Short mmCIF file of C-alpha atoms in Angstrom, two decimals:
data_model
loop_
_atom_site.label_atom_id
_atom_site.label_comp_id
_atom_site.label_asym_id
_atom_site.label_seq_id
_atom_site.Cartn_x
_atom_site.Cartn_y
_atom_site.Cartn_z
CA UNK J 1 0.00 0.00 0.00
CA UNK J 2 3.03 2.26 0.65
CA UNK J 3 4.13 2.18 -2.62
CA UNK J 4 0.82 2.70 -4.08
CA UNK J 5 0.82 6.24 -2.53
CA UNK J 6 4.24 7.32 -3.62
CA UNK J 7 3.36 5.59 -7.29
CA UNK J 8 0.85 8.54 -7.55
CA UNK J 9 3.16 11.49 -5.67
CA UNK J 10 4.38 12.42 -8.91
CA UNK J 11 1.05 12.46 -10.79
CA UNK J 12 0.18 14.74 -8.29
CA UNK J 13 3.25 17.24 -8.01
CA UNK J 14 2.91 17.43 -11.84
CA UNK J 15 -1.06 18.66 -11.43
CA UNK J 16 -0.13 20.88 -8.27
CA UNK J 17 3.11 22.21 -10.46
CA UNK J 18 0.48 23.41 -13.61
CA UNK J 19 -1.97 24.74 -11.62
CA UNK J 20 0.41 26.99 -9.64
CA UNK J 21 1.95 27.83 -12.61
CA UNK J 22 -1.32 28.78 -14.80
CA UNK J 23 -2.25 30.58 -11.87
CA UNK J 24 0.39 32.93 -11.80
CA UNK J 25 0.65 32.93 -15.44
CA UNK J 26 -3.06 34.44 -15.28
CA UNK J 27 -2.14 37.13 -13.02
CA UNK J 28 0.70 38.11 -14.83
CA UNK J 29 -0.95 38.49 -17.77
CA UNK J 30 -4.09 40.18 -16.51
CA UNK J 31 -1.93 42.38 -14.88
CA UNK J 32 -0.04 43.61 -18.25
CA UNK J 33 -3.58 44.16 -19.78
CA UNK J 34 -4.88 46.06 -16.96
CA UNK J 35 -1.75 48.44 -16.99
CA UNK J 36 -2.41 49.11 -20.60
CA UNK J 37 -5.45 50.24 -20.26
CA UNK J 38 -5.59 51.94 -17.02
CA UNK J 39 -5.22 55.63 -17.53
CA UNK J 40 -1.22 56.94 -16.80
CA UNK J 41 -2.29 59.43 -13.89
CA UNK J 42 -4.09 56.23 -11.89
CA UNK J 43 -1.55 53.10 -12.33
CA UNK J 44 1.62 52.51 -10.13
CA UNK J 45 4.66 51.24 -12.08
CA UNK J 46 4.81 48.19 -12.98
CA UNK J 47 8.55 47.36 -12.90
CA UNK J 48 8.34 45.72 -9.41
CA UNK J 49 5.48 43.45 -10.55
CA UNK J 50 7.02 42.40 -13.48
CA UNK J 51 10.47 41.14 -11.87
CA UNK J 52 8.33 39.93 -8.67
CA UNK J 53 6.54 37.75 -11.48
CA UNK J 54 9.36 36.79 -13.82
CA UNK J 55 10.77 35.55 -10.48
CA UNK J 56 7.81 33.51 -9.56
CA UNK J 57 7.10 31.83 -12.86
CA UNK J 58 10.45 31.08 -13.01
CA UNK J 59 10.80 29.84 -9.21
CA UNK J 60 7.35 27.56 -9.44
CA UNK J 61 8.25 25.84 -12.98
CA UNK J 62 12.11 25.07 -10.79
CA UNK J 63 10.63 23.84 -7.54
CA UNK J 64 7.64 22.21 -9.48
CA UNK J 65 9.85 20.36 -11.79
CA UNK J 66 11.87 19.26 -8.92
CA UNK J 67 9.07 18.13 -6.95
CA UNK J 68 8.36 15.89 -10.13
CA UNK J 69 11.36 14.75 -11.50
CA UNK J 70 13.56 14.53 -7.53
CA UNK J 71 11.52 11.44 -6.65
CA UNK J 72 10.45 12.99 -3.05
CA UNK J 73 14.48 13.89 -2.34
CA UNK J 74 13.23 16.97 -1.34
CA UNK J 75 10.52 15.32 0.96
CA UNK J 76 13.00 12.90 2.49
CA UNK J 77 15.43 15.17 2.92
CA UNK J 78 15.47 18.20 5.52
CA UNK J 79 15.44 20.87 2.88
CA UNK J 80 13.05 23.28 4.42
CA UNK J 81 15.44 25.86 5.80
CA UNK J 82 17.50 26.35 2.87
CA UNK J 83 14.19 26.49 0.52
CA UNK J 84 12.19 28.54 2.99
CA UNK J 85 13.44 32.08 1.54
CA UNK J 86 12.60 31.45 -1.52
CA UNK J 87 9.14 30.19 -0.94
CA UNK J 88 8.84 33.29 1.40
CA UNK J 89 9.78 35.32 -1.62
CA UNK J 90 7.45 33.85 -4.06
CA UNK J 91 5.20 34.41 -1.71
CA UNK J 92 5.10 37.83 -1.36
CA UNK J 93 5.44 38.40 -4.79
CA UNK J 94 2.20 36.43 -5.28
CA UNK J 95 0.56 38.19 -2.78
CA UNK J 96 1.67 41.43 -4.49
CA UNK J 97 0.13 40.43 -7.85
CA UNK J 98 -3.46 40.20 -6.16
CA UNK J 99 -2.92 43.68 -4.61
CA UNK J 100 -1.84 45.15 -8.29
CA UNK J 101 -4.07 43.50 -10.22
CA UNK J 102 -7.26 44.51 -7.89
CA UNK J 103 -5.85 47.80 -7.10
CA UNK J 104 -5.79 48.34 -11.17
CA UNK J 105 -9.31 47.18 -11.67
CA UNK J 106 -10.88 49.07 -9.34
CA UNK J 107 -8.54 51.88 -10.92
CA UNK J 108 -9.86 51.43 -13.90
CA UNK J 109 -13.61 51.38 -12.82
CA UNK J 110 -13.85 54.60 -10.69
CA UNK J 111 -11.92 56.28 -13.21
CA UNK J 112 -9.03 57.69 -9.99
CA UNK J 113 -6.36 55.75 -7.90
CA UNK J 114 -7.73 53.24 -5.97
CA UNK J 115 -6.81 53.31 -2.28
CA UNK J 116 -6.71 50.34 -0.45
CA UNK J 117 -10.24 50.77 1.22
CA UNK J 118 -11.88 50.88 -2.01
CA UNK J 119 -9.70 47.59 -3.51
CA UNK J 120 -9.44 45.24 -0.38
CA UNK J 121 -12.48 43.31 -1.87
CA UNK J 122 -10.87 42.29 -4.87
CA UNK J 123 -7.67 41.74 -3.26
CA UNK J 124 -9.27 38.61 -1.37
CA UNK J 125 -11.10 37.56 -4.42
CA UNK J 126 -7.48 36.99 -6.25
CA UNK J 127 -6.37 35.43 -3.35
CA UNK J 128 -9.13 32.78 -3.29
CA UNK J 129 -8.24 31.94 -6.77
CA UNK J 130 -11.20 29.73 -8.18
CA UNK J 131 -14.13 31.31 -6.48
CA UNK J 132 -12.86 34.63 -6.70
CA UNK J 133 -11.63 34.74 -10.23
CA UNK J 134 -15.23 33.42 -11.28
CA UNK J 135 -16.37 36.68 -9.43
CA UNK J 136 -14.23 39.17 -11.21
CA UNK J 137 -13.89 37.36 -14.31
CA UNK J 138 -17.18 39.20 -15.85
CA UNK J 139 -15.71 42.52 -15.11
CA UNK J 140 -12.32 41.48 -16.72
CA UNK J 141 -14.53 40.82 -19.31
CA UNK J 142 -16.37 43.81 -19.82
CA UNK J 143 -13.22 45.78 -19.63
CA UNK J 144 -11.69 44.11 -22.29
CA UNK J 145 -14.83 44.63 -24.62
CA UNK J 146 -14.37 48.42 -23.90
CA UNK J 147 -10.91 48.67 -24.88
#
């Protein structure tokens, strides 16, 4: 039964690895499209988020493809404090994408910089990436139409 479990580890690393992956792909791209269209007096730079998400696509397809290929070394093995900074990293750089990306399409809605008080519901609807994304996804839409 034991190695019925780990038969399947892989199978799932490899679905874990492409849904992490899409996911940030999705931001990243969403967040291009809303800085295009956002007027230039209400959008922040963007420098920061794109290096914050050329670093995180390029961090999950490493540790994804590691998780795959390593055959649980990285399981087995007491890796977590010498992985732990970069996780932490990708992290925050995730968690900056849901603040840009909501921050720019409220931007774009109200026609004036969002503050935080007026964004902090799309911010946790990016974060809870299915439901929330099935929320906003319409007004994504309808933005796109416009433009």
């Amino acid at each position: 039964m034991q190695s019925f479990k780990l038969l399947y580890l892989p199978v799932l690393f490899t679905i874990l690895a492409i849904w992490i992956f899409s996911c940030i792909l999705y931001l990243f791209f969403l967040g291009l499209g809303l800085y295009k269209v956002n007027n230039r007096n209400h959008r922040p730079s963007n420098k920061l988020f794109i290096i914050l998400m050329v670093y995180s696509l390029c961090y999950s397809l490493l540790f994804g493809s590691t998780l795959i290929v390593g055959n649980n070394t990285l399981l087995s093995q007491n890796l977590f404090p010498s992985i732990f900074p970069f996780h932490l990293l990708a992290l925050v750089a995730t968690v900056y994408a849901f603040r840009f990306n909501a921050k720019l399409l409220v931007s774009y809605e109200i026609g004036e910089n969002a503050h935080i008080a007026n964004y902090i519901g799309e911010f946790f609807l990016f974060w809870f990436m299915p439901i929330g994304i099935w929320i906003l996804q319409p007004r994504i839409n309808k933005i796109s139409h416009n433009t």
